[in-house]
mmCIF file of C-alpha atoms and ligand atoms in Angstrom:
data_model
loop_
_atom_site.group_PDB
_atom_site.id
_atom_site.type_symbol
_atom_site.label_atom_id
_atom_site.label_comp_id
_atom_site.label_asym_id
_atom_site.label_seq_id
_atom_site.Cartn_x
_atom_site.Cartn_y
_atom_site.Cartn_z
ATOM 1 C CA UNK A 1 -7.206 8.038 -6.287
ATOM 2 C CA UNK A 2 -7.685 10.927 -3.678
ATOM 3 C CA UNK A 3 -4.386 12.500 -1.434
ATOM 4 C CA UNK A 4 -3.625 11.833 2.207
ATOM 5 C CA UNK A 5 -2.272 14.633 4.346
ATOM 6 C CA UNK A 6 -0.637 14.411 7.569
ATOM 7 C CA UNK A 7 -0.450 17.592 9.495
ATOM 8 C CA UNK A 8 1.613 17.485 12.897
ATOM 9 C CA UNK A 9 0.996 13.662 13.163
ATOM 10 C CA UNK A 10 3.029 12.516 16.408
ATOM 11 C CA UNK A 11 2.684 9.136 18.051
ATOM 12 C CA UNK A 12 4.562 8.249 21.531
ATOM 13 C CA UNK A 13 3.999 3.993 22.155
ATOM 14 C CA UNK A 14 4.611 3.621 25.981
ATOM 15 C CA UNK A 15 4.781 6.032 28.974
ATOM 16 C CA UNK A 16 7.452 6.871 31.591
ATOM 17 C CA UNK A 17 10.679 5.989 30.903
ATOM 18 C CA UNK A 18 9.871 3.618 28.515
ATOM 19 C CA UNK A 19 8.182 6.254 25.759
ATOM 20 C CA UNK A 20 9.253 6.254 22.766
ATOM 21 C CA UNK A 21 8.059 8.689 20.119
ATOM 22 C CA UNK A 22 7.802 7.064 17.492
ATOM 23 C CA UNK A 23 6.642 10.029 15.519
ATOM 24 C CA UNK A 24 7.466 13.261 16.508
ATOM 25 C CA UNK A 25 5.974 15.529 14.339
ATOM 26 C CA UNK A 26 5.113 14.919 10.894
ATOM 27 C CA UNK A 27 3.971 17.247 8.004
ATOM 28 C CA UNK A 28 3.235 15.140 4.628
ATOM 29 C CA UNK A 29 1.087 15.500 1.837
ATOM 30 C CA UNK A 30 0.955 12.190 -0.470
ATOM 31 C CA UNK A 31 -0.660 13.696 -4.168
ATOM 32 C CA UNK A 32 -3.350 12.109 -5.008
ATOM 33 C CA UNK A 33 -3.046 9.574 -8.479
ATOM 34 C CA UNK A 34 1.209 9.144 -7.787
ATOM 35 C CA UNK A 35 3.352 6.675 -6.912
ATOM 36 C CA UNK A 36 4.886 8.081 -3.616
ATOM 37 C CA UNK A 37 7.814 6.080 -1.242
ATOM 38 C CA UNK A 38 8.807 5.818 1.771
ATOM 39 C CA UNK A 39 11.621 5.469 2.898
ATOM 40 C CA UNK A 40 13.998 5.659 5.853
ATOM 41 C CA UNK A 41 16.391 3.921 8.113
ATOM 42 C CA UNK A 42 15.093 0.808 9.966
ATOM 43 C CA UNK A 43 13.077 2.203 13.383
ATOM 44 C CA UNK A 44 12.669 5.477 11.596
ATOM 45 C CA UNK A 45 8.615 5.501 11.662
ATOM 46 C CA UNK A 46 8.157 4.489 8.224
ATOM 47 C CA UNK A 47 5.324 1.116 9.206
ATOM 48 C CA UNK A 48 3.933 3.411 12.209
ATOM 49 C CA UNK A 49 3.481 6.811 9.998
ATOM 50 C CA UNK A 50 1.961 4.282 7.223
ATOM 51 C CA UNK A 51 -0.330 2.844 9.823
ATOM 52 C CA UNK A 52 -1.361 5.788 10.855
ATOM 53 C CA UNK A 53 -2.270 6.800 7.279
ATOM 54 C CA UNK A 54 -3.970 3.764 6.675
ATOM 55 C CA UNK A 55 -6.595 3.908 9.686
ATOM 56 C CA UNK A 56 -4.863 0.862 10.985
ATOM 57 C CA UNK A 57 -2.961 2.717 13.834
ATOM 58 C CA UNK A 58 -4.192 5.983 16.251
ATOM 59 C CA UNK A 59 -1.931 8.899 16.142
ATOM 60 C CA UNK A 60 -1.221 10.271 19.493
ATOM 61 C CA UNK A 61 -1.806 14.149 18.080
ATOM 62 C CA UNK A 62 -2.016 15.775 15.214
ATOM 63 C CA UNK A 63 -4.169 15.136 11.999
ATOM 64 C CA UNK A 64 -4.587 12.722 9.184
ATOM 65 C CA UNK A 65 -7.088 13.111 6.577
ATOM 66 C CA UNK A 66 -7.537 10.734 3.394
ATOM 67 C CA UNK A 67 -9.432 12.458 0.508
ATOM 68 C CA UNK A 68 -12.092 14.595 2.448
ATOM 69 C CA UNK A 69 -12.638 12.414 5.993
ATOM 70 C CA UNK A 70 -10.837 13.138 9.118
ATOM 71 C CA UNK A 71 -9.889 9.903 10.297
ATOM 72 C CA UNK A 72 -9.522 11.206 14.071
ATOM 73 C CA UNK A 73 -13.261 12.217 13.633
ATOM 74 C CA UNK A 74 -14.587 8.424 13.233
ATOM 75 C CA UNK A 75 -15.387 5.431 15.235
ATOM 76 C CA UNK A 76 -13.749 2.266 15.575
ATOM 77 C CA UNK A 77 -16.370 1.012 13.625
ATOM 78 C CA UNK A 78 -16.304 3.304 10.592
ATOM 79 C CA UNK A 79 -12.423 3.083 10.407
ATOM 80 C CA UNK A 80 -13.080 -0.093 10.000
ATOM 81 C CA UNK A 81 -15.436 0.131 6.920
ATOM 82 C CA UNK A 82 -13.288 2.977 5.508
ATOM 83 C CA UNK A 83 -10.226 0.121 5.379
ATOM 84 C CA UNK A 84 -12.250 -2.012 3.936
ATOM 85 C CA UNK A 85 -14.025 -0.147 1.433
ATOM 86 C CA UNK A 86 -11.661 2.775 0.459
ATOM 87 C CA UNK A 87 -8.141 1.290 1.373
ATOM 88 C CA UNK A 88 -6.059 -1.325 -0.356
ATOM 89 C CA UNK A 89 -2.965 -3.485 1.343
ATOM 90 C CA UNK A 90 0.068 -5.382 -0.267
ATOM 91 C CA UNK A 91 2.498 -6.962 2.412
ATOM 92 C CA UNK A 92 5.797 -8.367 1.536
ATOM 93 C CA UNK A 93 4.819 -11.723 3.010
ATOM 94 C CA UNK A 94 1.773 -11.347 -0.212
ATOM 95 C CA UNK A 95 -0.630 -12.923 2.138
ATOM 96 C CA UNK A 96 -2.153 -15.153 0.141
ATOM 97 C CA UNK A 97 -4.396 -18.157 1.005
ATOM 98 C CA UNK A 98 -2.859 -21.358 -0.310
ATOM 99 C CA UNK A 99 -5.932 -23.601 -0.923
ATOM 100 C CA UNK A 100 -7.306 -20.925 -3.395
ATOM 101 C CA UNK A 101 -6.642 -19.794 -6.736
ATOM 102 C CA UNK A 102 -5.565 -16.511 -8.160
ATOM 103 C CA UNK A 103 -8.871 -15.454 -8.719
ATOM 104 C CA UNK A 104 -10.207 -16.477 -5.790
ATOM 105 C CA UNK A 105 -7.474 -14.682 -3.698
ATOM 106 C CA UNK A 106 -8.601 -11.659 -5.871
ATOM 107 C CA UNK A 107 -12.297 -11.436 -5.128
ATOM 108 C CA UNK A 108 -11.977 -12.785 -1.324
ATOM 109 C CA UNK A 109 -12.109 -9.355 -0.579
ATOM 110 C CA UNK A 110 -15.314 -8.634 -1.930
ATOM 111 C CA UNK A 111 -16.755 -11.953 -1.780
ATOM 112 C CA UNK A 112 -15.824 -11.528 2.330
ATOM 113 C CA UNK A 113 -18.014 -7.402 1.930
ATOM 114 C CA UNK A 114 -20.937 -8.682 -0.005
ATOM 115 C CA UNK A 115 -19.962 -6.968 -2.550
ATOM 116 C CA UNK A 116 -20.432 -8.464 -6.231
ATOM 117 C CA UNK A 117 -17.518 -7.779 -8.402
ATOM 118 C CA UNK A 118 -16.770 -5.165 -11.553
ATOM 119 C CA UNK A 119 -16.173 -7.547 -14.141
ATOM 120 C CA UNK A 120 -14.989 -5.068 -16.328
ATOM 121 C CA UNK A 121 -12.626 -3.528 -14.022
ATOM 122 C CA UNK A 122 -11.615 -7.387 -13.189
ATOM 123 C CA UNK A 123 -10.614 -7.915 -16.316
ATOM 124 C CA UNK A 124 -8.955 -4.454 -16.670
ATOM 125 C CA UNK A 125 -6.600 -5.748 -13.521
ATOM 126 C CA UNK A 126 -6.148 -8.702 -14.996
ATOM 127 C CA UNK A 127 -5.116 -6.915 -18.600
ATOM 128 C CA UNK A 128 -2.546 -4.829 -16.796
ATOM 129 C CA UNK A 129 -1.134 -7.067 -14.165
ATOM 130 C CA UNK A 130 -0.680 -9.738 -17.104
ATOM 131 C CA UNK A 131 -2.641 -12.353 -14.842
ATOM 132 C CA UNK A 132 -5.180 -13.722 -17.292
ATOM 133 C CA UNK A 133 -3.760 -17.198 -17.999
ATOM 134 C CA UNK A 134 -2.814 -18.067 -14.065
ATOM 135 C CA UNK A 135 -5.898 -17.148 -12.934
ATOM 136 C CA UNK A 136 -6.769 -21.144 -12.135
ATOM 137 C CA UNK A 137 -3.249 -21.546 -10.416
ATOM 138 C CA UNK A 138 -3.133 -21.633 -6.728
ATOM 139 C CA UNK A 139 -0.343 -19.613 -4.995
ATOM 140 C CA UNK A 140 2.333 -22.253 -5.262
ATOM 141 C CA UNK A 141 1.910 -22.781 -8.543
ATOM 142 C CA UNK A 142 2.682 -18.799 -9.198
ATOM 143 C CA UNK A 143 6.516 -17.493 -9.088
ATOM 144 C CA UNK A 144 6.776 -14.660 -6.241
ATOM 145 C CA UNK A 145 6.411 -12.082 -8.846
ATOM 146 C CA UNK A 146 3.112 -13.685 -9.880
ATOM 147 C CA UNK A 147 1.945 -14.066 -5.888
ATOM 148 C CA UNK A 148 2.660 -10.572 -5.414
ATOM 149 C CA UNK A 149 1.093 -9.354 -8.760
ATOM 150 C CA UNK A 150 -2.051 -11.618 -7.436
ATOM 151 C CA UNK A 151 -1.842 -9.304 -4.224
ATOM 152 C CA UNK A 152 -1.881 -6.420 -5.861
ATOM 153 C CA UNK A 153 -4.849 -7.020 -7.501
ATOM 154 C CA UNK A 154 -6.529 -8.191 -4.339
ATOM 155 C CA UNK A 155 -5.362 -4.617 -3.382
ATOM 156 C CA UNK A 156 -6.754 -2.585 -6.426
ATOM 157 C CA UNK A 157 -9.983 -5.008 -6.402
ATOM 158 C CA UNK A 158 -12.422 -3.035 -4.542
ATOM 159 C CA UNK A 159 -11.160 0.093 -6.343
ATOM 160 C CA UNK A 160 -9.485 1.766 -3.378
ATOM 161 C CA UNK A 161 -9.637 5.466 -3.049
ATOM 162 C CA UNK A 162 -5.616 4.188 -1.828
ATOM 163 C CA UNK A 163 -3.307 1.499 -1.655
ATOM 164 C CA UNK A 164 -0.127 1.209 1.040
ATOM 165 C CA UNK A 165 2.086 -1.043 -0.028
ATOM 166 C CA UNK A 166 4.648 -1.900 2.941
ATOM 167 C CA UNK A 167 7.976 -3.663 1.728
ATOM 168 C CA UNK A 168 6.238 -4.972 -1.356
ATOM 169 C CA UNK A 169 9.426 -6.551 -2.685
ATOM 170 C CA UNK A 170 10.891 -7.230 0.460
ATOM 171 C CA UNK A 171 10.978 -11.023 -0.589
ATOM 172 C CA UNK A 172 11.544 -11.250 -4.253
ATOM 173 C CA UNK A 173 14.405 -10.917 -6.449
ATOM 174 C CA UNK A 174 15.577 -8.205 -8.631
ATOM 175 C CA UNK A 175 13.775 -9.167 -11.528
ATOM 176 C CA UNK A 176 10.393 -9.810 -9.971
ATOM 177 C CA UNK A 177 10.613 -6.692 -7.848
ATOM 178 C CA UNK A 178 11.322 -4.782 -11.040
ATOM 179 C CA UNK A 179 8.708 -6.788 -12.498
ATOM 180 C CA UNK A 180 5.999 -6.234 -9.546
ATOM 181 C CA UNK A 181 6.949 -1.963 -9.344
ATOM 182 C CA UNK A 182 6.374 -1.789 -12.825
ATOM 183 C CA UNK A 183 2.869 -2.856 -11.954
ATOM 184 C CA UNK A 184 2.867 -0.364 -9.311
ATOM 185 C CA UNK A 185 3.735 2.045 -11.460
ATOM 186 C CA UNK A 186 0.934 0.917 -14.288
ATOM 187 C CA UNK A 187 -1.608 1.184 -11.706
ATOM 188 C CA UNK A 188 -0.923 4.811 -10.817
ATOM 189 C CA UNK A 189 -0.484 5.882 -14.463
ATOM 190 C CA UNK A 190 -3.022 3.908 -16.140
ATOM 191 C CA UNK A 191 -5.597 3.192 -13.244
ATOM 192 C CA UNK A 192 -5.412 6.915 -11.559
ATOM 193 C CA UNK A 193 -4.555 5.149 -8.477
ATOM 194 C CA UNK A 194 -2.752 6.750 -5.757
ATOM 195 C CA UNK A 195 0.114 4.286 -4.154
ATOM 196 C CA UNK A 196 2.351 4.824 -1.104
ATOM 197 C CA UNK A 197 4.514 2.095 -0.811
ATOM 198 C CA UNK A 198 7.012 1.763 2.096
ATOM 199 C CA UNK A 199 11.006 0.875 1.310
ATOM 200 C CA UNK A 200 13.740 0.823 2.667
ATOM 201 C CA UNK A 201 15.271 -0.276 -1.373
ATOM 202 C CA UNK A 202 16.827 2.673 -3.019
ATOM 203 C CA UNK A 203 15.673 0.559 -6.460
ATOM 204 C CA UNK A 204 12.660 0.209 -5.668
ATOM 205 C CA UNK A 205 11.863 3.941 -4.170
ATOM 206 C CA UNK A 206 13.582 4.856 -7.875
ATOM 207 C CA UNK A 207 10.302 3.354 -9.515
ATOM 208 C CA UNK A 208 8.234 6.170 -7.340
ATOM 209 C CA UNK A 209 7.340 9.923 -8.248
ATOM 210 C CA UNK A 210 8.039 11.083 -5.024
ATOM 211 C CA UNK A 211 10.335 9.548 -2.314
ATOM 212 C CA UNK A 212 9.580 11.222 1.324
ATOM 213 C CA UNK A 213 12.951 10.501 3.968
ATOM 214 C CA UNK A 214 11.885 9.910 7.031
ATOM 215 C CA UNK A 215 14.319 10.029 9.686
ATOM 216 C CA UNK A 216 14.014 9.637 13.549
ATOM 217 C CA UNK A 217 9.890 10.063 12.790
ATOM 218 C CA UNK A 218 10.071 13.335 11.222
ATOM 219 C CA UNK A 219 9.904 14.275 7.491
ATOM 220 C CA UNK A 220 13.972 14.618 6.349
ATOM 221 C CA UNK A 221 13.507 15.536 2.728
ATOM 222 C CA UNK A 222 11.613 15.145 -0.101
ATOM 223 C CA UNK A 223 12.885 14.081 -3.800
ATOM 224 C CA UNK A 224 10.511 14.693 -7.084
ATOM 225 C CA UNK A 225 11.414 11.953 -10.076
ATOM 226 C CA UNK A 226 13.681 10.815 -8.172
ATOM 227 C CA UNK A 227 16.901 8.714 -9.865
ATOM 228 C CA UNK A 228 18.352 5.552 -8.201
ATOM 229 C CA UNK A 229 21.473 7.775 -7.758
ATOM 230 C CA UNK A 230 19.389 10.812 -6.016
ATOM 231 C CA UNK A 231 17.689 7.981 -3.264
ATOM 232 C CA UNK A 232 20.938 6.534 -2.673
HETATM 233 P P1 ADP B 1 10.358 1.580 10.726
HETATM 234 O O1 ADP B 1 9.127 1.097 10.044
HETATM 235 O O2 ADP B 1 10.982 2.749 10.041
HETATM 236 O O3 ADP B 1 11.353 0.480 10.971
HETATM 237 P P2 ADP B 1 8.677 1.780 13.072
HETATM 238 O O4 ADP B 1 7.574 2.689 12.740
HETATM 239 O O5 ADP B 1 8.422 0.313 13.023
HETATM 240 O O6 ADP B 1 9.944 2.133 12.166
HETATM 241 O O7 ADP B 1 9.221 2.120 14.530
HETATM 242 C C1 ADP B 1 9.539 3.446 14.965
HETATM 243 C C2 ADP B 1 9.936 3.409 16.433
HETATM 244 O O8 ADP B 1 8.803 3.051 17.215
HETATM 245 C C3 ADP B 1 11.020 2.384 16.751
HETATM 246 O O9 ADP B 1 11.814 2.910 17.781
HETATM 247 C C4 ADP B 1 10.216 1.192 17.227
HETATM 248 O O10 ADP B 1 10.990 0.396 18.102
HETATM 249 C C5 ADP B 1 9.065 1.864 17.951
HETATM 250 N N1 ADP B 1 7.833 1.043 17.928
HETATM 251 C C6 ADP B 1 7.156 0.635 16.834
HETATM 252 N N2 ADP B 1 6.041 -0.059 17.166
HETATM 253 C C7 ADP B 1 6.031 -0.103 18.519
HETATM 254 C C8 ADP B 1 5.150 -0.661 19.491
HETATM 255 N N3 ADP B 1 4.035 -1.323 19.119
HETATM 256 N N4 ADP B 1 5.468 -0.497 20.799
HETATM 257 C C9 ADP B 1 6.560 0.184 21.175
HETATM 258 N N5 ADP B 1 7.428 0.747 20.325
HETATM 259 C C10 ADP B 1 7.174 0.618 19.016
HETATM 260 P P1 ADP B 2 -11.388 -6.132 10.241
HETATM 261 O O1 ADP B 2 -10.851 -7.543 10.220
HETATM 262 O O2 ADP B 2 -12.276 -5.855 11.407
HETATM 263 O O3 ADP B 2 -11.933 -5.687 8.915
HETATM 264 P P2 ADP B 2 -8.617 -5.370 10.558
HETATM 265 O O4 ADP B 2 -8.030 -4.227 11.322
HETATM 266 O O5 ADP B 2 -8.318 -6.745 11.043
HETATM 267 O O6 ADP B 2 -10.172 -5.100 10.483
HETATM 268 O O7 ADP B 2 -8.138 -5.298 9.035
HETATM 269 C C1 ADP B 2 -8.566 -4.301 8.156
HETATM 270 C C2 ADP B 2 -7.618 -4.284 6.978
HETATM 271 O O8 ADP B 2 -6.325 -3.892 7.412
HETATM 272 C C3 ADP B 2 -7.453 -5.630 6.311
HETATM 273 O O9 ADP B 2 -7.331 -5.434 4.912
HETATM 274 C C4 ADP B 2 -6.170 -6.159 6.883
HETATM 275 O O10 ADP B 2 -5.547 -7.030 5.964
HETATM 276 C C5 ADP B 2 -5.378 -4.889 7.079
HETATM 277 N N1 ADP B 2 -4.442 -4.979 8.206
HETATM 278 C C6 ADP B 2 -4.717 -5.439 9.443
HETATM 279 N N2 ADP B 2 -3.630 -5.358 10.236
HETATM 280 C C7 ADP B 2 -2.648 -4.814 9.494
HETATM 281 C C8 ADP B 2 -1.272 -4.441 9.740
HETATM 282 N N3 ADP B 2 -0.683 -4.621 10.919
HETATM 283 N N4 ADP B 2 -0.556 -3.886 8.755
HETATM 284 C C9 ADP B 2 -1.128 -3.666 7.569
HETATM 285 N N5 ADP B 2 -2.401 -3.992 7.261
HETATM 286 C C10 ADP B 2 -3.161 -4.565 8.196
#
């Protein structure tokens, strides 16, 4: 995994009357090879400061810089292939496409770049995710634990310098969040990778090493091992 630093990140959507900023000023450094969350009240800045980390979304000032590249200093073109090569996605809607299997949800990503897969790190994912007998099922076949386990291996995939994971168990029950974090949680200690995930779930931001409050988009406070009790 590498770290992601914002440094004075601000974003303002709209002009006149109508601005709203969005973020207004954020310092954050995510460690590189944790499991760091997000969280904050709804309209905080949470999916816009994530965004913004993630390439996906221009800041309006300040800095963001993922391992060693400036992402201010590239094109449209190579933020484009830097999503696609160095950063991994899970959604709480998991995204999947129906008419495929498990594995073929998996290696779209690659299959889509060209790119032939690791077989070894496949079945590493596979090993740790605890995906290797559903790998012929197709999405509705899978509980939404499995489907989102399937995503996050789709995520993790192309070995991503990073993976954002925004609401991740947004639409699953207690057990298969707990179930789908723990993965999370695998992946950062046994894979090295580095994982921001996005909550507004006190349970679920329990399961990180770090938990970053955003409120009215600036940084609030910060909590190391955080407890259940300590988020909420
Ligand atoms: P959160 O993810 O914490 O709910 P957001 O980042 O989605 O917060 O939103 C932060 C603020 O920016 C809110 O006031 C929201 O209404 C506003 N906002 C978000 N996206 C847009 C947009 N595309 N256009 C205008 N305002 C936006
Ligand atoms: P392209 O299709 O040209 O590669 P996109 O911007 O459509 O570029 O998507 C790049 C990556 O970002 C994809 O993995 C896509 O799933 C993800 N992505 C696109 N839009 C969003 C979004 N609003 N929130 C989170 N991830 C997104």
């Amino acid at each position: 995994g590498v770290a992601a630093e914002a440094r004075g990140l601000t974003k303002v959507y709209g002009s006149g009357a109508a601005q709203v900023h969005a973020l207004a000023g954020i310092d954050l450094t995510i460690e590189s090879g944790r499991f760091t969350a997000i969280m904050g009240p709804s309209g905080s800045g949470k999916s816009t400061l994530m965004h913004c980390l993630a390439g996906l979304d221009q800041a309006t000032s300040g800095e963001v810089v993922v391992g060693d590249q400036r992402l201010a200093a590239m094109s449209d073109n190579e933020l484009t292939a830097f999503r696609r090569h160095h950063v991994g996605f899970v959604f709480q809607s998991f995204n999947l496409l129906p008419m495929l299997t498990a594995k073929q949800n998996i290696l779209l990503p690659l299959d889509l770049a060209g790119v032939d897969p690791d077989w070894t790190w496949f079945d590493e994912l596979i090993g740790v995710l605890g995906l290797a007998d559903r790998l012929g099922h197709r999405p509705t076949q899978l509980s939404g634990g499995q489907q989102q386990r399937v995503a996050v291996a789709r995520a993790l995939m192309s070995r991503p310098r990073i993976v954002f994971a925004d609401e991740p168990t947004g639409n699953l029950d207690s057990r298969t969040s707990a179930e789908v974090l723990e993965f999370l949680r695998r992946s950062v200690r046994e894979l090295g990778q580095t994982v921001v995930m996005v909550t507004h779930e006190p349970s679920a931001a329990a399961y990180a090493d770090h938990v970053v409050l955003v409120a009215d988009g600036r940084v609030a406070g910060r909590l190391d091992s955080p407890t259940q009790d300590d988020v909420l």
